[in-house]
mmCIF file of C-alpha atoms and ligand atoms in Angstrom:
data_model
loop_
_atom_site.group_PDB
_atom_site.id
_atom_site.type_symbol
_atom_site.label_atom_id
_atom_site.label_comp_id
_atom_site.label_asym_id
_atom_site.label_seq_id
_atom_site.Cartn_x
_atom_site.Cartn_y
_atom_site.Cartn_z
ATOM 1 C CA MET A 1 92.980 84.461 103.627
ATOM 2 C CA ALA A 2 92.025 87.477 101.619
ATOM 3 C CA GLU A 3 93.114 90.254 99.361
ATOM 4 C CA LEU A 4 91.834 93.707 100.378
ATOM 5 C CA ARG A 5 91.413 96.573 97.937
ATOM 6 C CA PHE A 6 90.681 100.289 98.273
ATOM 7 C CA GLU A 7 89.647 101.869 94.960
ATOM 8 C CA GLY A 8 89.410 105.654 94.801
ATOM 9 C CA VAL A 9 88.212 105.749 98.407
ATOM 10 C CA ARG A 10 87.248 109.126 99.798
ATOM 11 C CA LYS A 11 85.787 110.037 103.165
ATOM 12 C CA VAL A 12 84.471 113.473 104.037
ATOM 13 C CA PHE A 13 83.041 113.873 107.534
ATOM 14 C CA ALA A 14 80.128 116.119 108.409
ATOM 15 C CA GLY A 15 81.652 119.572 108.810
ATOM 16 C CA GLY A 16 83.762 119.052 105.705
ATOM 17 C CA THR A 17 86.910 117.346 107.053
ATOM 18 C CA VAL A 18 88.446 115.353 104.198
ATOM 19 C CA ALA A 19 89.850 112.402 106.186
ATOM 20 C CA VAL A 20 90.657 110.213 103.169
ATOM 21 C CA ASP A 21 91.233 111.589 99.698
ATOM 22 C CA ASP A 22 91.225 109.242 96.700
ATOM 23 C CA VAL A 23 93.090 106.242 98.095
ATOM 24 C CA THR A 24 93.743 103.310 95.774
ATOM 25 C CA LEU A 25 95.750 100.489 97.275
ATOM 26 C CA GLU A 26 95.849 96.709 97.471
ATOM 27 C CA VAL A 27 96.739 94.542 100.436
ATOM 28 C CA ARG A 28 97.870 91.208 99.004
ATOM 29 C CA ASP A 29 96.692 87.863 100.232
ATOM 30 C CA GLY A 30 98.734 86.908 103.295
ATOM 31 C CA GLU A 31 100.592 90.206 103.394
ATOM 32 C CA PHE A 32 101.405 92.232 106.520
ATOM 33 C CA MET A 33 100.552 95.776 105.391
ATOM 34 C CA VAL A 34 101.125 98.742 107.695
ATOM 35 C CA PHE A 35 99.518 102.177 107.345
ATOM 36 C CA VAL A 36 101.734 104.783 108.975
ATOM 37 C CA GLY A 37 101.458 108.563 109.177
ATOM 38 C CA PRO A 38 101.083 111.376 111.666
ATOM 39 C CA SER A 39 97.978 111.724 113.780
ATOM 40 C CA GLY A 40 94.987 112.792 111.665
ATOM 41 C CA SER A 41 96.373 111.466 108.365
ATOM 42 C CA GLY A 42 93.369 109.178 107.807
ATOM 43 C CA LYS A 43 94.782 105.799 108.829
ATOM 44 C CA SER A 44 92.011 104.785 111.230
ATOM 45 C CA THR A 45 89.335 106.051 108.903
ATOM 46 C CA LEU A 46 90.655 103.832 106.098
ATOM 47 C CA LEU A 47 90.721 100.847 108.425
ATOM 48 C CA ARG A 48 87.180 101.548 109.597
ATOM 49 C CA VAL A 49 85.988 101.879 106.009
ATOM 50 C CA MET A 50 87.456 98.425 105.285
ATOM 51 C CA ALA A 51 85.843 97.031 108.443
ATOM 52 C CA GLY A 52 82.471 98.485 107.475
ATOM 53 C CA LEU A 53 82.274 100.738 110.540
ATOM 54 C CA GLU A 54 82.411 103.860 108.385
ATOM 55 C CA ALA A 55 80.743 104.334 104.990
ATOM 56 C CA PRO A 56 83.009 105.956 102.373
ATOM 57 C CA THR A 57 81.804 109.141 100.664
ATOM 58 C CA GLY A 58 83.125 107.773 97.377
ATOM 59 C CA GLY A 59 84.983 104.785 95.958
ATOM 60 C CA THR A 60 84.829 101.034 96.434
ATOM 61 C CA VAL A 61 86.261 98.534 98.899
ATOM 62 C CA ARG A 62 86.714 94.893 97.955
ATOM 63 C CA VAL A 63 87.517 91.694 99.812
ATOM 64 C CA ASP A 64 88.793 89.001 97.435
ATOM 65 C CA GLY A 65 87.488 90.978 94.509
ATOM 66 C CA GLU A 66 83.970 91.197 95.895
ATOM 67 C CA ASP A 67 82.495 94.673 96.309
ATOM 68 C CA VAL A 68 81.717 95.012 100.039
ATOM 69 C CA THR A 69 81.371 98.813 100.105
ATOM 70 C CA VAL A 70 77.870 98.656 101.556
ATOM 71 C CA ALA A 71 78.070 95.229 103.238
ATOM 72 C CA GLU A 72 77.511 94.967 106.992
ATOM 73 C CA PRO A 73 80.677 94.509 109.088
ATOM 74 C CA ARG A 74 79.818 90.926 110.046
ATOM 75 C CA GLU A 75 79.264 89.932 106.420
ATOM 76 C CA ARG A 76 82.873 90.881 105.601
ATOM 77 C CA ASP A 77 84.398 88.324 107.935
ATOM 78 C CA LEU A 78 87.277 90.600 108.949
ATOM 79 C CA ALA A 79 88.482 90.755 112.558
ATOM 80 C CA MET A 80 89.179 94.148 114.049
ATOM 81 C CA VAL A 81 91.550 94.571 117.016
ATOM 82 C CA PHE A 82 91.453 97.999 118.633
ATOM 83 C CA GLN A 83 93.756 99.857 120.958
ATOM 84 C CA ALA A 84 91.199 99.575 123.743
ATOM 85 C CA TYR A 85 90.936 95.849 124.185
ATOM 86 C CA ALA A 86 87.241 95.830 124.964
ATOM 87 C CA LEU A 87 87.249 92.463 126.681
ATOM 88 C CA TYR A 88 84.089 91.526 128.539
ATOM 89 C CA PRO A 89 85.071 92.325 132.142
ATOM 90 C CA HIS A 90 82.698 89.833 133.785
ATOM 91 C CA LYS A 91 83.640 86.909 131.586
ATOM 92 C CA THR A 92 86.690 84.691 132.046
ATOM 93 C CA VAL A 93 89.431 84.516 129.427
ATOM 94 C CA ARG A 94 87.887 81.275 128.146
ATOM 95 C CA GLU A 95 84.442 82.866 127.858
ATOM 96 C CA ASN A 96 85.947 85.903 126.142
ATOM 97 C CA LEU A 97 87.688 83.652 123.620
ATOM 98 C CA GLU A 98 84.584 81.564 122.983
ATOM 99 C CA PHE A 99 82.080 84.391 122.836
ATOM 100 C CA GLY A 100 82.348 85.169 119.112
ATOM 101 C CA LEU A 101 82.104 81.505 118.217
ATOM 102 C CA ARG A 102 79.044 81.103 120.383
ATOM 103 C CA MET A 103 77.373 84.009 118.607
ATOM 104 C CA ARG A 104 78.057 82.187 115.350
ATOM 105 C CA GLY A 105 76.443 79.001 116.615
ATOM 106 C CA VAL A 106 79.617 76.913 116.870
ATOM 107 C CA LYS A 107 78.908 73.947 119.123
ATOM 108 C CA ALA A 108 80.341 73.737 122.630
ATOM 109 C CA SER A 109 82.937 71.005 122.094
ATOM 110 C CA GLU A 110 84.412 72.733 119.038
ATOM 111 C CA ARG A 111 84.407 76.110 120.817
ATOM 112 C CA ARG A 112 86.331 74.576 123.633
ATOM 113 C CA GLU A 113 88.904 72.999 121.369
ATOM 114 C CA ARG A 114 89.481 76.120 119.297
ATOM 115 C CA ALA A 115 89.754 78.407 122.334
ATOM 116 C CA GLU A 116 92.272 76.071 123.963
ATOM 117 C CA ALA A 117 94.350 75.770 120.784
ATOM 118 C CA ILE A 118 94.560 79.550 120.427
ATOM 119 C CA ALA A 119 95.341 79.952 124.134
ATOM 120 C CA ARG A 120 98.258 77.550 123.737
ATOM 121 C CA THR A 121 99.522 79.407 120.658
ATOM 122 C CA LEU A 122 99.458 82.672 122.559
ATOM 123 C CA GLY A 123 100.842 81.291 125.797
ATOM 124 C CA ILE A 124 97.737 82.182 127.800
ATOM 125 C CA ALA A 125 96.454 78.660 128.472
ATOM 126 C CA PRO A 126 97.166 78.954 132.241
ATOM 127 C CA LEU A 127 94.980 82.085 132.370
ATOM 128 C CA LEU A 128 91.787 80.638 130.893
ATOM 129 C CA HIS A 129 89.885 80.821 134.185
ATOM 130 C CA ARG A 130 90.890 84.428 135.012
ATOM 131 C CA LYS A 131 88.914 87.613 134.479
ATOM 132 C CA PRO A 132 90.402 90.585 132.533
ATOM 133 C CA ALA A 133 90.971 92.598 135.736
ATOM 134 C CA GLU A 134 93.359 89.854 136.907
ATOM 135 C CA LEU A 135 95.579 90.144 133.815
ATOM 136 C CA SER A 136 98.510 92.397 132.917
ATOM 137 C CA GLY A 137 98.263 94.753 129.945
ATOM 138 C CA GLY A 138 100.249 92.377 127.779
ATOM 139 C CA GLN A 139 98.121 89.399 128.755
ATOM 140 C CA ARG A 140 94.947 91.326 127.988
ATOM 141 C CA GLN A 141 96.330 92.209 124.607
ATOM 142 C CA ARG A 142 96.958 88.546 123.886
ATOM 143 C CA VAL A 143 93.410 87.668 124.868
ATOM 144 C CA ALA A 144 92.088 90.387 122.553
ATOM 145 C CA LEU A 145 94.185 88.994 119.729
ATOM 146 C CA GLY A 146 93.118 85.484 120.625
ATOM 147 C CA ARG A 147 89.492 86.487 120.423
ATOM 148 C CA ALA A 148 90.076 87.739 116.889
ATOM 149 C CA LEU A 149 92.202 84.734 115.903
ATOM 150 C CA VAL A 150 89.823 82.090 117.171
ATOM 151 C CA ARG A 151 87.253 83.131 114.579
ATOM 152 C CA GLU A 152 89.687 82.381 111.735
ATOM 153 C CA PRO A 153 88.685 85.518 109.849
ATOM 154 C CA LYS A 154 89.714 86.334 106.295
ATOM 155 C CA ALA A 155 91.939 89.184 107.499
ATOM 156 C CA PHE A 156 92.919 91.121 110.613
ATOM 157 C CA LEU A 157 92.507 94.859 110.929
ATOM 158 C CA LEU A 158 94.602 96.206 113.802
ATOM 159 C CA ASP A 159 94.414 99.794 115.005
ATOM 160 C CA GLU A 160 97.413 100.690 117.196
ATOM 161 C CA PRO A 161 96.983 97.476 119.181
ATOM 162 C CA LEU A 162 100.275 97.907 121.061
ATOM 163 C CA SER A 163 100.053 101.541 122.035
ATOM 164 C CA ASN A 164 98.835 100.869 125.587
ATOM 165 C CA LEU A 165 101.746 98.618 126.436
ATOM 166 C CA ASP A 166 104.955 99.479 128.310
ATOM 167 C CA PRO A 167 107.981 99.875 126.019
ATOM 168 C CA GLY A 168 109.499 96.494 126.973
ATOM 169 C CA LEU A 169 106.260 94.623 126.502
ATOM 170 C CA ARG A 170 105.680 96.411 123.239
ATOM 171 C CA LEU A 171 108.799 94.886 121.752
ATOM 172 C CA ASP A 172 107.731 91.423 122.914
ATOM 173 C CA ALA A 173 104.208 91.932 121.612
ATOM 174 C CA ARG A 174 105.599 93.142 118.293
ATOM 175 C CA ALA A 175 107.719 90.013 117.916
ATOM 176 C CA GLU A 176 104.689 87.952 118.860
ATOM 177 C CA LEU A 177 102.548 89.609 116.199
ATOM 178 C CA ALA A 178 105.172 88.976 113.540
ATOM 179 C CA ARG A 179 105.308 85.340 114.613
ATOM 180 C CA LEU A 180 101.530 85.025 114.562
ATOM 181 C CA HIS A 181 101.400 86.488 111.113
ATOM 182 C CA ARG A 182 103.902 83.946 109.818
ATOM 183 C CA LYS A 183 102.114 81.128 111.564
ATOM 184 C CA THR A 184 98.590 81.978 110.418
ATOM 185 C CA ALA A 185 99.590 83.226 106.922
ATOM 186 C CA THR A 186 96.583 85.538 107.154
ATOM 187 C CA THR A 187 96.346 89.049 105.721
ATOM 188 C CA PHE A 188 97.134 91.738 108.310
ATOM 189 C CA LEU A 189 96.327 95.419 107.907
ATOM 190 C CA TYR A 190 97.922 97.345 110.752
ATOM 191 C CA VAL A 191 97.706 101.030 111.657
ATOM 192 C CA THR A 192 100.356 102.908 113.649
ATOM 193 C CA HIS A 193 101.813 106.420 113.943
ATOM 194 C CA ASP A 194 105.172 104.904 114.957
ATOM 195 C CA GLN A 195 107.505 104.663 111.958
ATOM 196 C CA GLU A 196 109.855 102.289 113.721
ATOM 197 C CA GLU A 197 107.001 99.880 114.480
ATOM 198 C CA ALA A 198 105.838 100.167 110.867
ATOM 199 C CA MET A 199 109.300 99.391 109.539
ATOM 200 C CA SER A 200 109.803 96.399 111.814
ATOM 201 C CA LEU A 201 106.414 94.774 111.129
ATOM 202 C CA GLY A 202 105.413 95.539 107.564
ATOM 203 C CA ASP A 203 106.047 93.426 104.487
ATOM 204 C CA ARG A 204 105.054 96.703 102.868
ATOM 205 C CA VAL A 205 104.302 100.066 104.433
ATOM 206 C CA ALA A 206 101.929 102.732 103.112
ATOM 207 C CA VAL A 207 102.837 106.245 104.272
ATOM 208 C CA LEU A 208 99.826 108.548 104.613
ATOM 209 C CA ARG A 209 99.604 112.296 104.886
ATOM 210 C CA GLU A 210 96.434 114.368 104.965
ATOM 211 C CA GLY A 211 94.321 111.503 103.660
ATOM 212 C CA ARG A 212 96.592 110.680 100.733
ATOM 213 C CA VAL A 213 99.007 107.835 100.131
ATOM 214 C CA GLN A 214 102.533 109.194 99.705
ATOM 215 C CA GLN A 215 104.302 105.907 98.954
ATOM 216 C CA VAL A 216 103.716 102.166 99.308
ATOM 217 C CA ALA A 217 106.881 100.070 99.462
ATOM 218 C CA PRO A 218 108.821 97.503 101.480
ATOM 219 C CA PRO A 219 110.462 99.140 104.531
ATOM 220 C CA MET A 220 114.004 99.342 103.170
ATOM 221 C CA GLU A 221 112.833 100.867 99.914
ATOM 222 C CA LEU A 222 111.015 103.617 101.832
ATOM 223 C CA TYR A 223 114.234 104.265 103.701
ATOM 224 C CA ARG A 224 116.560 104.192 100.710
ATOM 225 C CA LYS A 225 114.358 105.742 98.056
ATOM 226 C CA PRO A 226 111.727 107.950 99.680
ATOM 227 C CA ALA A 227 109.368 109.192 96.954
ATOM 228 C CA ASN A 228 109.211 112.694 98.387
ATOM 229 C CA ARG A 229 110.438 114.979 101.121
ATOM 230 C CA PHE A 230 107.629 114.059 103.497
ATOM 231 C CA VAL A 231 108.456 110.335 103.419
ATOM 232 C CA ALA A 232 112.182 111.138 103.633
ATOM 233 C CA GLU A 233 111.689 113.074 106.865
ATOM 234 C CA PHE A 234 109.004 110.837 108.377
ATOM 235 C CA ILE A 235 110.827 107.523 107.948
ATOM 236 C CA GLY A 236 114.098 107.001 109.823
ATOM 237 C CA SER A 237 115.327 108.380 113.121
ATOM 238 C CA PRO A 238 116.930 110.840 113.603
ATOM 239 C CA SER A 239 115.260 112.572 110.702
ATOM 240 C CA MET A 240 117.016 113.149 107.374
ATOM 241 C CA ASN A 241 118.956 116.432 107.008
ATOM 242 C CA ILE A 242 117.409 118.480 104.213
ATOM 243 C CA ARG A 243 119.018 121.664 102.871
ATOM 244 C CA ARG A 244 118.083 123.992 100.071
ATOM 245 C CA CYS A 245 120.925 124.440 97.598
ATOM 246 C CA THR A 246 121.794 125.027 93.960
ATOM 247 C CA ALA A 247 123.009 122.611 91.306
ATOM 248 C CA THR A 248 125.190 123.963 88.501
ATOM 249 C CA ALA A 249 126.446 121.885 85.575
ATOM 250 C CA ARG A 250 130.160 122.322 84.981
ATOM 251 C CA GLY A 251 130.139 121.801 81.218
ATOM 252 C CA THR A 252 130.179 118.564 79.218
ATOM 253 C CA GLY A 253 131.486 115.687 81.297
ATOM 254 C CA GLY A 254 132.437 118.058 84.101
ATOM 255 C CA GLY A 255 129.855 116.868 86.583
ATOM 256 C CA VAL A 256 127.673 119.063 88.742
ATOM 257 C CA ARG A 257 128.507 121.408 91.553
ATOM 258 C CA ILE A 258 126.106 121.452 94.504
ATOM 259 C CA GLU A 259 126.368 124.488 96.727
ATOM 260 C CA GLY A 260 124.496 125.158 99.907
ATOM 261 C CA PRO A 261 124.917 126.717 103.329
ATOM 262 C CA GLY A 262 128.229 125.417 104.651
ATOM 263 C CA PHE A 263 129.035 122.919 101.906
ATOM 264 C CA ASP A 264 130.232 122.668 98.362
ATOM 265 C CA LEU A 265 130.075 119.285 96.605
ATOM 266 C CA HIS A 266 130.999 117.930 93.264
ATOM 267 C CA LEU A 267 129.058 115.089 91.624
ATOM 268 C CA ASP A 268 130.521 113.150 88.724
ATOM 269 C CA ASP A 269 127.360 111.237 87.921
ATOM 270 C CA GLY A 270 126.296 112.184 84.383
ATOM 271 C CA ARG A 271 122.638 111.921 85.339
ATOM 272 C CA ALA A 272 123.111 114.757 87.830
ATOM 273 C CA HIS A 273 122.766 117.059 84.817
ATOM 274 C CA GLU A 274 119.056 116.406 84.991
ATOM 275 C CA LEU A 275 118.799 118.198 88.332
ATOM 276 C CA PRO A 276 116.885 121.466 88.430
ATOM 277 C CA HIS A 277 118.938 124.504 89.486
ATOM 278 C CA GLU A 278 117.156 124.997 92.799
ATOM 279 C CA ILE A 279 117.167 121.786 94.743
ATOM 280 C CA LEU A 280 116.694 120.205 98.149
ATOM 281 C CA LEU A 281 119.599 118.019 99.161
ATOM 282 C CA GLY A 282 118.945 115.273 101.706
ATOM 283 C CA ILE A 283 121.321 113.081 103.673
ATOM 284 C CA ARG A 284 120.603 110.823 106.635
ATOM 285 C CA PRO A 285 122.514 111.505 109.865
ATOM 286 C CA HIS A 286 123.772 107.894 109.677
ATOM 287 C CA ASP A 287 125.271 108.513 106.226
ATOM 288 C CA VAL A 288 127.347 111.583 107.105
ATOM 289 C CA LEU A 289 130.965 110.471 107.653
ATOM 290 C CA PRO A 290 133.206 112.298 110.140
ATOM 291 C CA VAL A 291 136.768 112.580 108.761
ATOM 292 C CA ASP A 292 140.057 112.685 110.640
ATOM 293 C CA GLY A 293 142.913 115.154 110.251
ATOM 294 C CA ASP A 294 143.174 118.686 108.933
ATOM 295 C CA GLU A 295 144.353 117.634 105.482
ATOM 296 C CA ALA A 296 141.718 114.943 104.797
ATOM 297 C CA PRO A 297 139.266 115.652 101.940
ATOM 298 C CA ARG A 298 136.007 117.053 103.226
ATOM 299 C CA ASP A 299 132.648 118.237 101.921
ATOM 300 C CA ALA A 300 131.741 120.387 104.905
ATOM 301 C CA ASP A 301 132.990 121.346 108.326
ATOM 302 C CA GLY A 302 131.661 123.141 111.331
ATOM 303 C CA GLU A 303 131.648 123.445 115.084
ATOM 304 C CA ILE A 304 130.176 120.754 117.291
ATOM 305 C CA GLU A 305 127.280 122.328 119.128
ATOM 306 C CA LEU A 306 125.926 119.324 120.966
ATOM 307 C CA VAL A 307 126.924 115.694 121.525
ATOM 308 C CA GLU A 308 124.166 113.396 122.686
ATOM 309 C CA PRO A 309 125.294 109.914 123.747
ATOM 310 C CA ARG A 310 122.763 107.304 122.613
ATOM 311 C CA GLY A 311 124.446 104.165 123.927
ATOM 312 C CA SER A 312 125.667 102.523 120.745
ATOM 313 C CA ASP A 313 126.506 105.827 119.025
ATOM 314 C CA LEU A 314 126.572 109.612 119.379
ATOM 315 C CA LEU A 315 124.157 112.119 117.900
ATOM 316 C CA VAL A 316 126.154 115.207 116.969
ATOM 317 C CA ARG A 317 124.738 118.599 116.055
ATOM 318 C CA LEU A 318 127.258 120.202 113.759
ATOM 319 C CA ARG A 319 126.889 123.946 113.124
ATOM 320 C CA LEU A 320 128.019 124.629 109.546
ATOM 321 C CA THR A 321 126.993 128.279 109.323
ATOM 322 C CA PRO A 322 124.954 130.578 111.582
ATOM 323 C CA GLU A 323 121.830 129.362 109.679
ATOM 324 C CA ALA A 324 122.644 125.723 109.015
ATOM 325 C CA VAL A 325 123.146 122.693 111.256
ATOM 326 C CA LEU A 326 123.755 119.100 110.248
ATOM 327 C CA SER A 327 122.761 116.078 112.372
ATOM 328 C CA VAL A 328 125.434 113.412 112.342
ATOM 329 C CA VAL A 329 125.333 109.946 113.885
ATOM 330 C CA ALA A 330 128.935 109.284 114.877
ATOM 331 C CA PRO A 331 130.716 106.273 116.399
ATOM 332 C CA PRO A 332 131.041 106.351 120.214
ATOM 333 C CA ASP A 333 134.835 106.686 119.980
ATOM 334 C CA LEU A 334 134.625 109.933 117.988
ATOM 335 C CA GLY A 335 137.008 111.701 120.372
ATOM 336 C CA ALA A 336 135.573 115.156 119.761
ATOM 337 C CA ALA A 337 133.580 117.299 122.159
ATOM 338 C CA GLU A 338 131.270 120.266 122.138
ATOM 339 C CA GLY A 339 133.110 123.343 120.849
ATOM 340 C CA ASP A 340 135.563 121.305 118.713
ATOM 341 C CA ARG A 341 135.667 121.578 114.947
ATOM 342 C CA MET A 342 134.690 118.573 112.875
ATOM 343 C CA ALA A 343 134.919 117.833 109.162
ATOM 344 C CA VAL A 344 132.585 115.456 107.315
ATOM 345 C CA ARG A 345 132.096 113.774 103.990
ATOM 346 C CA LEU A 346 128.731 113.435 102.289
ATOM 347 C CA PRO A 347 129.111 110.284 100.158
ATOM 348 C CA PRO A 348 127.557 110.869 96.704
ATOM 349 C CA ASP A 349 125.764 107.518 96.742
ATOM 350 C CA ARG A 350 123.984 108.553 99.948
ATOM 351 C CA LEU A 351 122.534 111.823 98.709
ATOM 352 C CA HIS A 352 118.840 112.360 98.001
ATOM 353 C CA PHE A 353 117.426 115.165 95.886
ATOM 354 C CA PHE A 354 113.949 116.657 95.991
ATOM 355 C CA ASP A 355 112.221 119.332 93.977
ATOM 356 C CA PRO A 356 111.654 122.322 96.290
ATOM 357 C CA ARG A 357 108.352 123.152 94.578
ATOM 358 C CA ASP A 358 106.446 119.959 95.374
ATOM 359 C CA GLY A 359 108.951 117.833 97.315
ATOM 360 C CA THR A 360 109.088 114.946 94.807
ATOM 361 C CA ARG A 361 112.259 112.915 94.430
ATOM 362 C CA VAL A 362 114.412 113.916 91.460
ATOM 363 C CA GLY A 363 117.835 113.343 89.995
ATOM 364 C CA PRO A 364 120.270 110.458 90.113
ATOM 365 C CA ASP A 365 119.238 107.587 92.324
ATOM 366 C CA GLY A 366 122.335 107.764 94.397
ATOM 367 C CA ALA A 367 120.937 106.355 97.590
ATOM 368 C CA SER A 368 120.273 102.763 96.613
HETATM 369 P P1 ADP P 1 94.612 108.907 112.061
HETATM 370 O O1 ADP P 1 94.093 107.533 112.311
HETATM 371 O O2 ADP P 1 95.662 108.949 110.980
HETATM 372 O O3 ADP P 1 95.063 109.617 113.304
HETATM 373 P P2 ADP P 1 91.856 109.556 111.485
HETATM 374 O O4 ADP P 1 91.480 108.655 110.374
HETATM 375 O O5 ADP P 1 91.418 109.194 112.845
HETATM 376 O O6 ADP P 1 93.438 109.799 111.448
HETATM 377 O O7 ADP P 1 91.312 111.020 111.183
HETATM 378 C C1 ADP P 1 91.500 111.687 109.956
HETATM 379 C C2 ADP P 1 90.811 113.037 110.027
HETATM 380 O O8 ADP P 1 89.397 112.862 110.108
HETATM 381 C C3 ADP P 1 91.184 113.870 111.233
HETATM 382 O O9 ADP P 1 91.223 115.214 110.844
HETATM 383 C C4 ADP P 1 90.058 113.607 112.196
HETATM 384 O O10 ADP P 1 89.901 114.705 113.067
HETATM 385 C C5 ADP P 1 88.869 113.465 111.282
HETATM 386 N N1 ADP P 1 87.839 112.564 111.837
HETATM 387 C C6 ADP P 1 88.001 111.262 112.198
HETATM 388 N N2 ADP P 1 86.846 110.730 112.641
HETATM 389 C C7 ADP P 1 85.913 111.721 112.542
HETATM 390 C C8 ADP P 1 84.509 111.814 112.853
HETATM 391 N N3 ADP P 1 83.831 110.751 113.307
HETATM 392 N N4 ADP P 1 83.909 113.002 112.637
HETATM 393 C C9 ADP P 1 84.577 114.064 112.149
HETATM 394 N N5 ADP P 1 85.893 114.037 111.841
HETATM 395 C C10 ADP P 1 86.560 112.894 112.038
#
């Protein structure tokens, strides 16, 4: 069990690449923390700095309050699980599980007991005599996890451990990881580029971009109250619609008029007066509501350009103007086809606003 801290951590590689830029963040004792961001955003580098595989250019890393910035990896007592499982190919599963304990001088009978207990937990007990080449990808992944678990480290550092697995197995392995986390109550720090995986696993998720933390929050808070445009577009699928528009106050108590390409909205919320004139309006495709009938109130309408069936729902591309399209997730019984006209509502409590200059969230917290 351990609390992990990054304090003002910076990493500049030879050649001048700033991989991590002033990251301060705490992973709480027993927490499942996920770092998510596009490729190259500095996730792995941060993990490697915590593991002691990479020395930071500046800042401090702590395990349970203790400064370990220059400590050797093995002194930190953290277990790292990589994408490439790196099992010993000539050793059996049992020998792979016991190897780390052997290196630490744990005696044979205890090694045996601990390896067997972990193998039972992971459902790989029947495979103890096999070699890695005789295992499936999923089984190998369990052995790699088992090898980390058997050491009972203070925390686990996992770098895209599921990315080599087939989609079906990935879901199983994800559920298994969540279960293991609950069972061991150990701190997990997990890196992935997959926002859906991050959302499903993390107690909290840190979104990274270009070496900087954009937001750290529980998954649903990231989804409902993204701190900026980048988080808004990165989290959630399909991506949030974002349109540049103008906000104009309509006099005392008269609300605010929001105008943009293909839509014209009126907000009654008094706090909307705080909006800057130029604004980015965001709404998730799931929050746009198709409306029925020619007379029904509407905030926008357009021509359906594309309907993509997704099984449980439809993804509709609605052309509002020659320049503007809106993605809409519609129910499967929509009853409209490509070429038809469709009207929609944009519920005020589902709108997000961002400052076009720096992308930060502004205005009334409608989407809560
Ligand atoms: P992520 O894990 O988010 O994909 P990384 O932490 O691997 O990102 O990389 C962050 C940035 O640092 C990238 O621009 C990457 O090219 C660069 N980088 C990573 N490792 C090294 C290295 N050993 N030498 C030079 N540049 C590196």
